[in-house]
């Protein structure tokens, strides 16, 4: 595969980039911090074990004007592009968001509005090239409105809905959309929180994502058990959801 | 609560980040994978947080032509081996577990079964990037800021937070080990066999049954040549986990005797090819094996004695104080490294696992007095009970190390529970 990965500097994206690289795929890292991108690219290059460079290109989810250029740069460096992956996103706790309106605006913009804009650019480019895969990490937090993740969850709910629609409309034309819904994963994003039961490791989640991409699975729950947890939560009546605190 | 591998808990909490520069900024202490046994990686009284490096684990450069590798301090040895063993590269020195970080290997200046050939890990380190106490980031090496470098190698994290480590990997002829195991009657025979094997075998270690009259097994190995090794790469070994803490009574004199007898008979007199993971890290098969000691926790007492005959007297002392050591590992040590607090010195290293009880402090005191009298020293990475006065008496280099530390950290901002106990730091 020829993959552009937005978010490969940390967490799930870093683990996925390493896995892709070890499996011999060509990879270009997109992100906002060039020094961090360079260090992560170097790491993935060494892990690849063969002389293959991992190029980088600047792309900040705060600046939608740069998205088309970033994807064009990735495509140039790899000699084409058949897969675009987005793991980048912001997280903040509900308490932080409730007391900080600027942060709320930022998070909703980055996680939803600008991610959709990025995906639109990727969609057009992939379709122009005859198809491919767009894999975007959303979250189980988008499955249901829940007290601890109202705003973050809403940004992911919107993203998941968008990705579902995209998959319905464009799969026949050759664009597969893979929407990844992780449960709790031990990364920097969750570093301050106590891990619940079935917390995942980024390496395991990366393997699930790669499998999803290879098979073209429209919705990937990871770790897998979250499929059943969310099935239960989706079916809880509203009056129950109102009482519980998760 | 937080503890070392010996599970003696203290108030403490780990904080994590991929960004070590940010994480270390105001940290009182760095911590790796917590495989030091005692209180080396625990915060001093009055502080709760330690900066755990395990998320900062990128390989920043590797030069195929020289083997020089640069990595962030939290890279684990297990991950390093997973990547490089199939490519016929191996770290120059490895401790007896893969669950350690590069930062921890430098801070303890670890030694392996090849100490008599290759010295400690620090001898192969080219440079370190440190966050020092005043907030600056300093690169040090044997040729620049050399004092800081040699105070950090073996300095137990007390001279600064290690952010990056650059060291030289060893090329190996194949990813397999050729090993020989020999049964021996007693400790003297074991010590003699270790010394005899040193010239021909790069890896040697001895296991001793302290409870069953001192019978022993010598284990020696070398990298298999290309033509004697299978073409395949060794498969990563699976692990099973001790799922919960066992009751204290499970490990007692009698169960230990049975275990040792089984070990002696199962592992004697063989030779052949072996997966390096099984050779170097026999205990890693059992995750959380420290839980078998139960709620009371345990320590490993490790010392090095300059004269080989000291080993027998030392074990007699152990018997006299009725200390039941489950595991006893004996290693051959050669020249002392340049790290100012580096543990090994020429002689014999003895490591004993002891369950903790009300007599432990007394036993450690007696053993330490014998070590002082012999001109040996103890290993800080394993220690939880040594008194400051004993350590001072063992360590002629202590003042030199303290002077370097003082010059980089006059207010002793960077401290550990161990540095308060052993170096008399303010708490
Ligand atoms: C089963 C087993 C076998 C072992 N065998 C051997 C052996 O054969 N030879 C040997 O030498 N040791 C051996 N050890 C000890 C082990 O190698 C050391 O304790 C090592 O330091 C552990 O590394 P860690 O990453 O777990 O560090 P930790 O235990 O987390 O920390 C150890 C020390 O290093 C410091 N430190 C860690 N990271 C940093 C950093 N980034 N910057 C500054 N300071 C830091 C800590 O402050 C602390 O003082 C063994 C341990 C076990 C459990
Ligand atoms: N961890 C979990 O428990 C969990 C659960 C469900 C869903 N998820 C989702 O999984 C994905 C990955 O999460 P993670 O835990 O791996 O997060 P993470 O460790 O915090 O990594 C986030 C990544 O996003 C990048 N990023 C953030 N803002 C950016 C911006 N404005 N422009 C470009 N890149 C930006 C970061 O790059 P920098 O290096 O520049 O900071 C980093 O690479 C996210 O979509 C997250 O919402 C995570």
XYZ file of C-alpha atoms and ligand atoms in Angstrom:
774
model
C 0.000 0.000 0.000
C 0.989 3.628 -0.398
C -0.248 5.291 2.737
C -0.550 8.876 3.947
C -0.949 8.820 7.732
C -2.098 11.904 9.635
C -1.294 11.439 13.346
C 1.667 9.040 13.200
C 3.746 10.868 15.781
C 2.010 9.448 18.841
C -0.239 6.791 20.309
C -2.356 4.675 17.986
C -0.973 6.380 14.876
C 2.624 5.736 15.907
C 1.912 2.055 16.505
C 0.061 1.780 13.193
C 2.848 3.533 11.298
C 5.394 1.107 12.762
C 3.268 -1.880 11.822
C 2.752 -0.651 8.262
C 6.434 -0.006 7.941
C 7.444 -3.430 9.314
C 4.994 -5.061 6.908
C 6.705 -3.379 3.984
C 4.152 -0.707 3.073
C 5.217 2.726 1.803
C 4.367 5.438 4.231
C 4.315 9.226 4.374
C 3.717 10.876 7.738
C 1.584 14.006 7.901
C 1.497 16.187 10.986
C 1.926 19.585 12.488
C 5.330 19.358 14.178
C 8.215 18.742 11.789
C 10.754 17.725 14.418
C 8.354 15.163 15.868
C 7.476 13.914 12.407
C 11.143 13.521 11.576
C 11.845 11.510 14.755
C 8.858 9.221 14.233
C 9.698 8.731 10.562
C 13.246 7.777 11.513
C 11.935 5.228 14.012
C 9.662 3.648 11.409
C 12.469 3.603 8.874
C 14.785 1.678 11.213
C 11.998 -0.774 12.006
C 11.352 -1.339 8.316
C 14.705 -3.091 8.268
C 15.421 -2.321 4.664
C 16.556 0.885 3.055
C 13.222 2.618 2.530
C 12.730 6.189 3.641
C 9.592 7.396 5.363
C 8.944 10.899 4.013
C 7.048 13.562 5.929
C 4.829 16.507 5.033
C 3.374 19.321 7.101
C -0.344 19.191 7.823
C -2.135 20.806 10.760
C -5.770 20.007 11.411
C -6.203 23.621 12.476
C -5.454 24.825 8.942
C -7.742 23.319 6.302
C -6.148 25.446 3.591
C -3.091 23.207 3.700
C -4.877 19.850 3.371
C -4.856 19.519 -0.417
C -1.183 20.468 -0.583
C -0.246 18.012 2.142
C -1.961 15.144 0.330
C -0.389 16.203 -2.952
C 3.030 16.229 -1.291
C 2.472 12.750 0.136
C 1.373 11.468 -3.246
C 4.422 13.007 -4.923
C 6.810 11.504 -2.399
C 5.306 8.030 -2.618
C 4.616 8.067 -6.335
C 0.861 7.797 -5.819
C -1.470 7.138 -2.942
C -4.011 4.392 -2.349
C -4.685 4.703 1.365
C -5.258 7.699 3.611
C -5.426 7.202 7.376
C -6.382 9.746 10.034
C -5.595 8.994 13.658
C -5.014 12.606 14.701
C -7.541 14.202 17.032
C -7.857 16.166 20.230
C -9.212 15.057 23.548
C -10.243 17.012 26.623
C -12.317 16.005 29.613
C -15.918 17.116 29.878
C -15.032 19.292 32.887
C -12.275 21.080 30.976
C -14.565 21.617 28.012
C -17.488 22.882 30.079
C -15.339 25.576 31.620
C -13.459 26.606 28.486
C -15.478 27.682 25.475
C -12.401 28.286 23.306
C -11.246 24.721 23.913
C -14.715 23.443 23.043
C -14.657 25.311 19.772
C -11.188 24.072 19.006
C -11.981 20.444 19.731
C -15.208 20.375 17.742
C -13.492 22.139 14.851
C -10.462 19.844 14.748
C -12.217 16.554 15.450
C -15.272 17.131 13.308
C -15.291 20.067 10.891
C -11.663 20.009 9.820
C -11.379 16.244 9.841
C -14.362 16.122 7.469
C -12.708 18.718 5.247
C -9.492 16.675 5.235
C -11.447 13.538 4.352
C -13.189 15.374 1.503
C -9.806 16.258 0.027
C -8.658 12.664 0.494
C -11.869 11.303 -1.017
C -11.466 13.396 -4.144
C -7.838 12.465 -4.573
C -8.410 8.739 -4.044
C -11.407 8.643 -6.374
C -9.439 10.503 -9.039
C -6.780 7.815 -8.788
C -9.360 5.089 -9.225
C -10.202 4.292 -5.608
C -8.534 3.177 -2.411
C -9.144 3.203 1.298
C -9.937 6.040 3.658
C -9.480 4.881 7.246
C -10.401 7.299 10.011
C -10.282 6.781 13.751
C -13.488 7.873 15.423
C -14.469 6.484 18.847
C -16.969 4.421 20.792
C -17.608 7.747 22.525
C -19.672 8.700 19.481
C -22.148 5.840 19.861
C -24.376 7.374 22.480
C -24.652 10.746 24.246
C -22.945 10.106 27.569
C -22.288 12.363 30.556
C -18.483 12.090 30.757
C -17.881 12.687 27.027
C -20.710 14.926 25.808
C -18.715 17.245 23.561
C -15.841 14.959 22.532
C -18.415 12.196 21.939
C -20.554 14.508 19.807
C -17.556 15.394 17.630
C -16.936 11.679 17.077
C -20.662 10.927 16.524
C -20.703 13.472 13.731
C -17.533 12.020 12.265
C -18.871 8.451 12.399
C -22.109 9.516 10.674
C -20.146 11.248 7.947
C -17.923 8.188 7.409
C -20.916 5.872 7.224
C -22.567 8.017 4.574
C -19.351 8.204 2.599
C -19.012 4.443 2.618
C -22.592 3.958 1.427
C -22.181 6.367 -1.425
C -18.667 5.686 -2.722
C -17.836 2.044 -2.053
C -19.227 1.050 -5.447
C -16.906 3.578 -7.059
C -13.898 1.947 -5.394
C -13.478 4.032 -2.256
C -13.674 1.914 0.874
C -14.253 3.809 4.085
C -13.105 2.217 7.325
C -14.398 3.841 10.501
C -12.411 2.716 13.557
C -14.098 2.881 16.943
C -11.584 2.229 19.705
C -12.590 1.816 23.303
C -10.161 2.950 25.965
C -6.572 2.684 24.701
C -3.477 3.331 26.829
C -1.874 6.280 25.049
C -0.818 9.786 25.922
C -4.415 10.863 25.349
C -5.571 8.809 28.322
C -2.357 8.894 30.367
C -3.902 10.644 33.364
C -6.894 8.301 33.632
C -7.267 4.964 35.389
C -7.607 2.270 32.701
C -10.999 0.463 32.799
C -11.367 -3.277 32.165
C -10.574 -4.267 28.539
C -8.271 -1.258 28.052
C -6.300 -1.752 24.845
C -2.655 -1.259 23.975
C -1.825 0.810 20.881
C 0.020 -2.143 19.264
C -3.028 -4.411 19.450
C -5.308 -1.654 18.208
C -2.945 -1.020 15.285
C -3.176 -4.692 14.295
C -6.964 -4.554 14.382
C -6.937 -1.420 12.227
C -4.603 -2.914 9.657
C -6.777 -6.011 9.448
C -9.807 -3.743 8.961
C -8.047 -1.907 6.134
C -6.987 -5.133 4.435
C -10.500 -6.525 4.602
C -12.273 -3.238 3.936
C -14.358 -3.574 7.120
C -16.681 -0.548 7.302
C -16.701 -0.348 11.118
C -13.885 -1.711 13.284
C -14.349 -1.955 17.042
C -11.078 -2.346 18.886
C -10.276 -4.069 21.202
C -12.953 -6.367 19.737
C -14.900 -6.752 22.945
C -16.139 -3.155 22.580
C -18.479 -4.280 19.800
C -20.522 -6.115 22.417
C -20.140 -3.503 25.116
C -21.443 -0.866 22.680
C -24.222 -3.131 21.492
C -25.458 -3.215 25.056
C -24.995 0.517 25.586
C -26.740 1.427 22.338
C -29.749 -0.520 23.494
C -29.987 0.909 26.970
C -33.187 2.899 27.369
C -32.819 6.648 27.824
C -34.046 6.624 31.394
C -31.237 4.225 32.278
C -28.609 6.291 30.467
C -29.805 9.318 32.403
C -29.064 7.612 35.715
C -25.700 6.049 35.066
C -22.536 8.071 35.138
C -20.570 6.598 32.236
C 1.295 3.199 45.891
C 4.340 2.260 43.888
C 7.062 -0.326 44.353
C 10.127 -1.856 42.783
C 10.268 -5.441 41.544
C 10.483 -6.687 45.149
C 6.971 -5.331 45.832
C 7.682 -3.294 48.933
C 5.175 -0.479 48.392
C 5.610 3.240 49.088
C 3.344 6.194 48.392
C 3.948 7.108 44.759
C 2.415 7.596 41.366
C 3.723 7.346 37.828
C 3.164 10.059 35.248
C 3.590 9.218 31.572
C 4.178 11.065 28.328
C 5.690 10.511 24.913
C 7.330 13.881 25.377
C 10.217 13.260 27.789
C 11.410 16.826 27.525
C 8.127 18.049 28.919
C 7.741 15.174 31.368
C 11.167 15.606 32.937
C 10.970 19.365 33.346
C 10.112 19.430 37.045
C 10.384 15.764 37.869
C 12.071 14.669 41.079
C 13.055 11.291 39.532
C 12.801 9.275 36.328
C 11.638 5.676 36.249
C 11.785 3.006 33.569
C 10.064 -0.367 33.768
C 10.488 -0.631 37.540
C 12.714 -3.734 37.421
C 15.057 -2.463 40.077
C 14.138 -4.485 43.147
C 14.153 -1.966 45.965
C 13.566 1.777 46.177
C 15.867 3.048 43.382
C 12.936 4.097 41.204
C 10.675 5.353 44.005
C 10.180 9.024 44.873
C 11.730 10.479 48.031
C 9.409 10.995 51.011
C 7.242 14.078 50.495
C 7.031 13.606 46.726
C 4.525 11.423 44.934
C 5.200 11.555 41.225
C 7.943 9.894 39.246
C 8.360 10.492 35.515
C 7.992 7.130 33.793
C 9.702 7.004 30.426
C 8.055 3.965 28.851
C 6.007 5.913 26.296
C 9.117 7.642 24.935
C 10.490 4.658 23.050
C 11.477 5.706 19.561
C 14.626 4.545 17.822
C 16.111 7.783 16.560
C 18.938 6.427 14.418
C 20.710 3.219 13.532
C 23.863 2.958 11.482
C 24.161 -0.458 9.790
C 27.845 0.051 9.134
C 28.891 0.734 12.744
C 26.004 -0.658 14.822
C 25.581 2.668 16.612
C 21.986 3.093 17.759
C 20.321 6.112 19.308
C 17.017 5.777 21.104
C 14.720 7.561 23.487
C 15.306 6.422 27.065
C 12.059 4.482 27.417
C 12.766 1.972 24.637
C 12.568 -1.501 26.152
C 15.212 -4.128 25.686
C 12.478 -6.550 24.660
C 11.438 -4.352 21.750
C 15.072 -3.783 20.795
C 15.661 -7.545 20.678
C 12.435 -8.187 18.784
C 13.588 -5.851 16.050
C 17.305 -6.574 15.931
C 17.869 -10.215 16.868
C 16.538 -11.485 13.506
C 18.926 -9.043 11.819
C 21.911 -10.435 13.763
C 22.480 -7.484 16.052
C 22.425 -7.755 19.836
C 23.012 -5.255 22.651
C 26.587 -5.388 23.912
C 25.414 -6.164 27.444
C 22.081 -7.475 28.656
C 20.739 -8.005 32.174
C 18.746 -11.132 33.083
C 15.409 -9.652 32.019
C 14.223 -7.962 28.829
C 11.701 -5.848 30.695
C 14.083 -2.948 31.255
C 14.509 0.386 29.506
C 17.623 1.872 27.939
C 17.528 4.614 30.603
C 17.404 2.023 33.382
C 20.282 0.105 31.823
C 22.452 3.215 31.853
C 21.366 4.411 35.297
C 22.231 1.031 36.866
C 25.151 0.453 34.467
C 23.920 -3.101 34.085
C 26.167 -6.117 33.690
C 25.431 -9.435 32.061
C 26.805 -12.925 31.706
C 29.629 -11.468 29.608
C 31.039 -9.080 32.188
C 34.387 -10.869 32.099
C 34.653 -10.044 28.378
C 32.661 -6.910 27.651
C 32.304 -5.077 30.962
C 29.148 -3.155 31.796
C 26.640 -1.500 29.472
C 28.170 1.910 30.167
C 31.394 0.895 28.432
C 29.446 0.764 25.156
C 27.515 4.003 25.553
C 28.633 6.738 23.160
C 26.562 9.611 24.416
C 23.603 10.609 26.549
C 21.143 13.471 26.379
C 20.249 14.578 29.892
C 17.849 17.012 31.465
C 19.896 18.281 34.385
C 18.567 19.780 37.605
C 18.743 23.426 36.542
C 16.475 22.653 33.593
C 19.087 22.649 30.842
C 19.403 19.849 28.337
C 22.997 18.638 28.105
C 24.618 16.108 25.819
C 27.454 14.257 27.486
C 29.877 11.547 26.411
C 33.273 10.160 27.388
C 34.809 13.125 25.587
C 32.465 15.997 26.393
C 31.146 16.718 29.885
C 32.892 13.469 30.734
C 32.502 13.886 34.491
C 28.754 14.183 34.155
C 28.731 11.213 31.811
C 30.610 8.891 34.170
C 28.600 10.070 37.154
C 25.415 9.234 35.234
C 26.539 5.770 34.135
C 25.589 3.814 37.254
C 24.371 6.998 38.950
C 20.867 5.627 39.572
C 19.117 8.539 37.879
C 20.448 11.075 40.390
C 22.530 13.292 38.096
C 19.774 14.073 35.603
C 16.935 12.632 33.590
C 18.218 10.556 30.692
C 16.282 11.507 27.555
C 18.310 9.742 24.880
C 20.912 6.986 24.852
C 23.390 6.254 22.078
C 25.338 2.999 22.203
C 26.981 0.435 20.000
C 25.184 -2.790 19.175
C 27.186 -5.992 18.637
C 27.035 -7.877 15.360
C 26.401 -11.596 15.986
C 27.105 -14.507 13.639
C 23.636 -16.022 14.053
C 20.590 -15.350 16.223
C 21.126 -18.607 18.181
C 23.143 -19.479 21.263
C 25.201 -22.603 21.734
C 24.961 -23.508 25.398
C 26.487 -26.013 27.800
C 25.286 -26.829 31.290
C 27.373 -28.722 33.819
C 26.365 -30.089 37.220
C 28.891 -29.355 39.943
C 29.104 -30.497 43.550
C 29.576 -27.222 45.413
C 30.300 -23.528 45.383
C 34.071 -23.861 45.169
C 33.799 -26.075 42.114
C 31.379 -23.575 40.599
C 33.664 -20.603 41.180
C 36.601 -22.510 39.742
C 34.544 -23.532 36.703
C 33.442 -19.929 36.130
C 37.051 -18.756 36.165
C 38.153 -21.634 33.925
C 35.421 -20.974 31.385
C 36.158 -17.262 31.148
C 38.786 -17.542 28.450
C 36.680 -19.557 25.999
C 33.100 -18.640 26.808
C 31.740 -15.093 26.444
C 28.653 -15.871 28.554
C 28.885 -17.625 31.902
C 26.670 -17.820 34.978
C 26.256 -20.175 37.902
C 23.200 -21.299 39.803
C 23.541 -22.584 43.316
C 21.144 -24.517 45.497
C 21.717 -22.792 48.851
C 19.291 -25.072 50.666
C 20.287 -28.439 49.284
C 23.921 -28.474 50.370
C 25.278 -26.160 47.709
C 25.090 -28.254 44.533
C 25.443 -26.066 41.500
C 24.974 -25.720 37.765
C 27.341 -23.868 35.506
C 25.747 -22.399 32.446
C 27.959 -21.163 29.642
C 27.249 -20.083 26.114
C 28.413 -18.378 22.965
C 26.739 -17.205 19.773
C 26.336 -20.112 17.408
C 28.374 -19.860 14.212
C 26.412 -19.334 11.033
C 26.957 -22.882 9.791
C 25.962 -24.610 13.037
C 22.772 -22.568 13.569
C 19.415 -23.311 11.931
C 18.502 -21.026 9.055
C 15.330 -19.960 10.857
C 15.199 -17.132 13.359
C 14.197 -18.139 16.883
C 10.499 -17.623 17.599
C 9.668 -15.073 20.292
C 8.829 -17.078 23.410
C 5.349 -16.929 24.866
C 4.677 -15.945 28.429
C 2.382 -17.081 31.130
C 1.413 -14.853 33.985
C 1.178 -15.408 37.728
C -2.345 -13.987 37.859
C -2.455 -12.929 41.492
C -0.351 -12.625 44.604
C 0.181 -16.035 46.188
C -0.153 -16.474 49.960
C 3.107 -15.952 51.858
C 3.372 -19.600 52.890
C 3.533 -21.010 49.350
C 7.203 -20.212 49.067
C 8.830 -21.796 52.101
C 11.974 -23.795 52.818
C 10.315 -27.043 51.735
C 8.761 -25.863 48.490
C 12.050 -24.170 47.629
C 13.931 -27.433 48.219
C 11.600 -29.274 45.897
C 11.920 -26.576 43.260
C 15.707 -26.566 43.512
C 15.910 -30.350 43.264
C 13.749 -30.219 40.134
C 15.890 -27.455 38.666
C 19.079 -29.356 39.391
C 17.856 -32.531 37.746
C 15.987 -30.921 34.872
C 18.776 -28.568 33.859
C 21.986 -30.510 34.366
C 24.609 -31.677 31.857
C 23.300 -30.795 28.422
C 24.622 -28.917 25.479
C 23.142 -27.626 22.263
C 21.477 -24.737 20.531
C 19.035 -22.606 22.436
C 16.849 -19.586 21.757
C 18.723 -16.563 23.153
C 15.556 -15.442 24.921
C 15.523 -18.673 26.922
C 19.254 -18.417 27.557
C 19.435 -14.791 28.658
C 15.985 -14.314 30.183
C 14.827 -17.591 31.748
C 12.599 -15.797 34.238
C 10.790 -13.692 31.634
C 8.656 -16.717 30.717
C 6.689 -16.129 33.878
C 5.186 -12.652 33.941
C 4.671 -11.185 37.426
C 6.764 -13.940 38.990
C 7.459 -11.554 41.853
C 3.929 -12.367 43.095
C 5.010 -15.815 44.240
C 6.642 -14.233 47.286
C 3.234 -13.120 48.466
C 2.207 -10.038 50.332
C 5.445 -9.722 52.324
C 7.523 -8.878 49.245
C 11.171 -9.804 48.743
C 14.594 -8.413 48.041
C 17.510 -9.483 46.030
C 20.756 -9.074 47.877
C 23.604 -8.775 45.395
C 27.213 -8.147 46.239
C 30.545 -8.593 44.551
C 33.485 -10.001 46.516
C 37.029 -9.386 45.270
C 38.434 -12.749 46.215
C 36.946 -15.890 44.813
C 37.301 -17.810 48.070
C 34.938 -15.334 49.694
C 31.900 -16.996 48.179
C 31.997 -20.037 50.447
C 32.431 -17.976 53.615
C 29.607 -15.738 52.489
C 27.218 -18.627 52.019
C 28.161 -20.008 55.421
C 27.292 -16.666 56.924
C 23.911 -16.921 55.246
C 23.351 -20.338 56.772
C 24.436 -19.129 60.195
C 21.769 -16.426 60.095
C 19.212 -18.932 58.874
C 18.422 -16.882 55.791
C 16.621 -19.011 53.189
C 17.599 -17.823 49.733
C 15.335 -19.172 47.020
C 17.491 -18.176 44.112
C 21.245 -17.866 44.231
C 23.099 -16.721 41.129
C 26.869 -16.437 40.887
C 28.715 -14.492 38.234
C 32.268 -13.823 37.278
C 33.211 -10.140 37.251
C 36.257 -8.587 35.642
C 37.620 -5.047 35.507
C 35.682 -2.256 37.145
C 34.014 0.140 34.707
C 34.496 3.880 34.584
C 31.053 4.722 35.928
C 31.712 6.365 39.282
C 29.158 4.196 41.056
C 29.214 1.245 38.695
C 28.713 -1.986 40.643
C 31.055 -4.715 39.392
C 34.662 -5.051 40.474
C 37.019 -7.961 39.719
C 35.798 -10.971 41.670
C 32.643 -12.987 42.162
C 29.139 -11.585 42.272
C 26.552 -13.327 44.443
C 22.826 -12.593 44.124
C 20.291 -13.999 46.593
C 16.516 -13.677 46.587
C 15.163 -13.387 50.120
C 11.558 -13.046 51.238
C 11.193 -10.050 53.521
C 10.387 -10.574 57.189
C 11.262 -8.983 60.533
C 14.828 -10.356 60.318
C 15.675 -8.975 56.892
C 17.267 -5.752 58.096
C 19.462 -7.702 60.523
C 20.517 -10.192 57.865
C 21.376 -7.457 55.373
C 23.400 -5.677 58.073
C 25.406 -8.842 58.798
C 25.981 -9.531 55.110
C 27.004 -5.926 54.515
C 29.530 -6.073 57.345
C 31.083 -9.117 55.716
C 31.153 -7.323 52.347
C 32.842 -4.284 53.914
C 35.429 -6.531 55.579
C 36.124 -8.247 52.257
C 36.494 -5.027 50.280
C 33.429 -5.764 48.129
C 30.306 -3.767 47.428
C 26.564 -4.162 46.930
C 24.424 -3.407 43.858
C 22.143 -0.420 44.353
C 19.678 -1.574 41.679
C 18.763 -4.540 43.901
C 19.046 -2.886 47.273
C 16.316 -1.940 49.742
C 17.916 -2.233 53.200
C 21.547 -1.093 53.107
C 22.443 1.573 55.660
C 24.287 4.743 54.638
C 27.298 3.945 56.839
C 27.753 0.537 55.253
C 27.532 1.904 51.734
C 30.059 4.626 52.548
C 32.432 2.038 53.923
C 32.147 -0.042 50.735
C 32.439 2.719 48.200
C 35.738 4.611 47.998
C 34.457 6.492 44.907
C 31.419 7.894 46.690
C 32.888 11.322 47.469
C 34.036 11.797 43.890
C 30.573 10.932 42.621
C 28.889 13.191 45.170
C 31.118 16.089 44.136
C 30.103 15.779 40.477
C 26.446 15.422 41.387
C 26.686 18.449 43.682
C 28.181 20.556 40.893
C 25.243 19.801 38.593
C 22.539 19.756 41.249
C 23.629 21.829 44.265
C 20.141 21.772 45.826
C 19.762 18.013 45.282
C 16.513 18.509 43.408
C 16.747 15.073 41.838
C 16.371 12.426 44.517
C 14.939 8.988 45.140
C 13.751 7.064 48.161
C 17.047 5.199 47.879
C 19.183 8.348 47.745
C 17.568 9.583 50.941
C 18.275 6.253 52.616
C 21.755 5.510 51.264
C 23.264 8.921 50.465
C 21.609 10.888 53.246
C 19.767 13.253 50.892
C 17.191 15.567 52.470
C 13.704 14.031 52.323
C 14.657 -10.736 36.773
C 15.667 -9.646 36.821
C 16.961 -9.906 36.412
C 17.927 -8.906 36.444
N 19.185 -9.200 36.026
C 20.145 -8.266 36.056
C 21.463 -8.531 35.596
O 21.760 -9.637 35.170
N 22.376 -7.529 35.624
C 22.066 -6.287 36.056
O 22.924 -5.413 36.030
N 20.818 -5.984 36.496
C 19.861 -6.949 36.509
N 18.589 -6.636 36.940
C 18.318 -5.279 37.404
C 17.859 -4.334 36.290
O 18.594 -4.553 35.118
C 18.087 -2.887 36.697
O 17.436 -2.623 37.911
C 17.614 -1.870 35.672
O 17.985 -0.592 36.102
C 16.105 -1.908 35.492
O 15.719 -1.041 34.448
P 14.291 -0.319 34.481
O 14.061 0.303 33.165
O 13.262 -1.263 34.992
O 14.583 0.824 35.545
P 13.841 1.170 36.911
O 13.882 -0.008 37.804
O 12.539 1.789 36.631
O 14.864 2.261 37.460
C 16.146 1.872 37.907
C 16.998 3.095 38.182
O 17.236 3.762 36.958
C 16.816 5.101 37.032
N 16.295 5.461 35.715
C 15.468 4.739 34.921
N 15.228 5.406 33.774
C 15.911 6.575 33.854
C 16.057 7.709 32.999
N 15.462 7.776 31.814
N 16.825 8.727 33.427
C 17.457 8.684 34.624
N 17.346 7.648 35.467
C 16.593 6.602 35.085
C 15.785 5.139 38.124
O 15.700 6.426 38.705
C 16.326 4.106 39.088
O 17.314 4.671 39.901
C 17.596 -7.612 36.917
C 16.287 -7.344 37.331
C 15.323 -8.340 37.285
C 13.925 -8.038 37.732
N -6.732 6.663 23.415
C -7.991 6.308 23.502
O -8.439 5.776 24.530
C -8.938 6.535 22.355
C -10.209 5.990 22.449
C -11.097 6.180 21.396
C -10.694 6.883 20.292
N -9.459 7.410 20.231
C -9.101 8.148 19.029
O -7.970 7.519 18.460
C -7.197 8.478 17.748
C -5.770 8.416 18.215
O -5.749 8.652 19.612
P -4.414 8.500 20.483
O -4.833 7.995 21.798
O -3.405 7.802 19.708
O -4.043 10.052 20.640
P -2.665 10.765 20.964
O -1.719 9.790 21.517
O -3.004 11.961 21.729
O -2.150 11.187 19.508
C -2.821 12.168 18.833
C -2.167 12.415 17.509
O -2.882 13.431 16.854
C -2.005 14.432 16.386
N -2.652 15.725 16.363
C -3.321 16.321 17.365
N -3.762 17.531 16.965
C -3.345 17.686 15.692
C -3.478 18.739 14.742
N -4.099 19.869 15.029
N -2.933 18.559 13.537
C -2.275 17.428 13.209
N -2.131 16.404 14.069
C -2.647 16.546 15.292
C -0.865 14.391 17.377
O 0.294 14.974 16.798
P 1.408 15.810 17.670
O 2.552 14.869 17.842
O 1.744 16.942 16.800
O 0.795 16.190 18.953
C -0.742 12.908 17.609
O 0.031 12.297 16.620
C -7.892 9.811 17.995
O -8.768 10.055 16.945
C -8.684 9.570 19.250
O -9.796 10.433 19.353
C -8.563 7.245 21.230
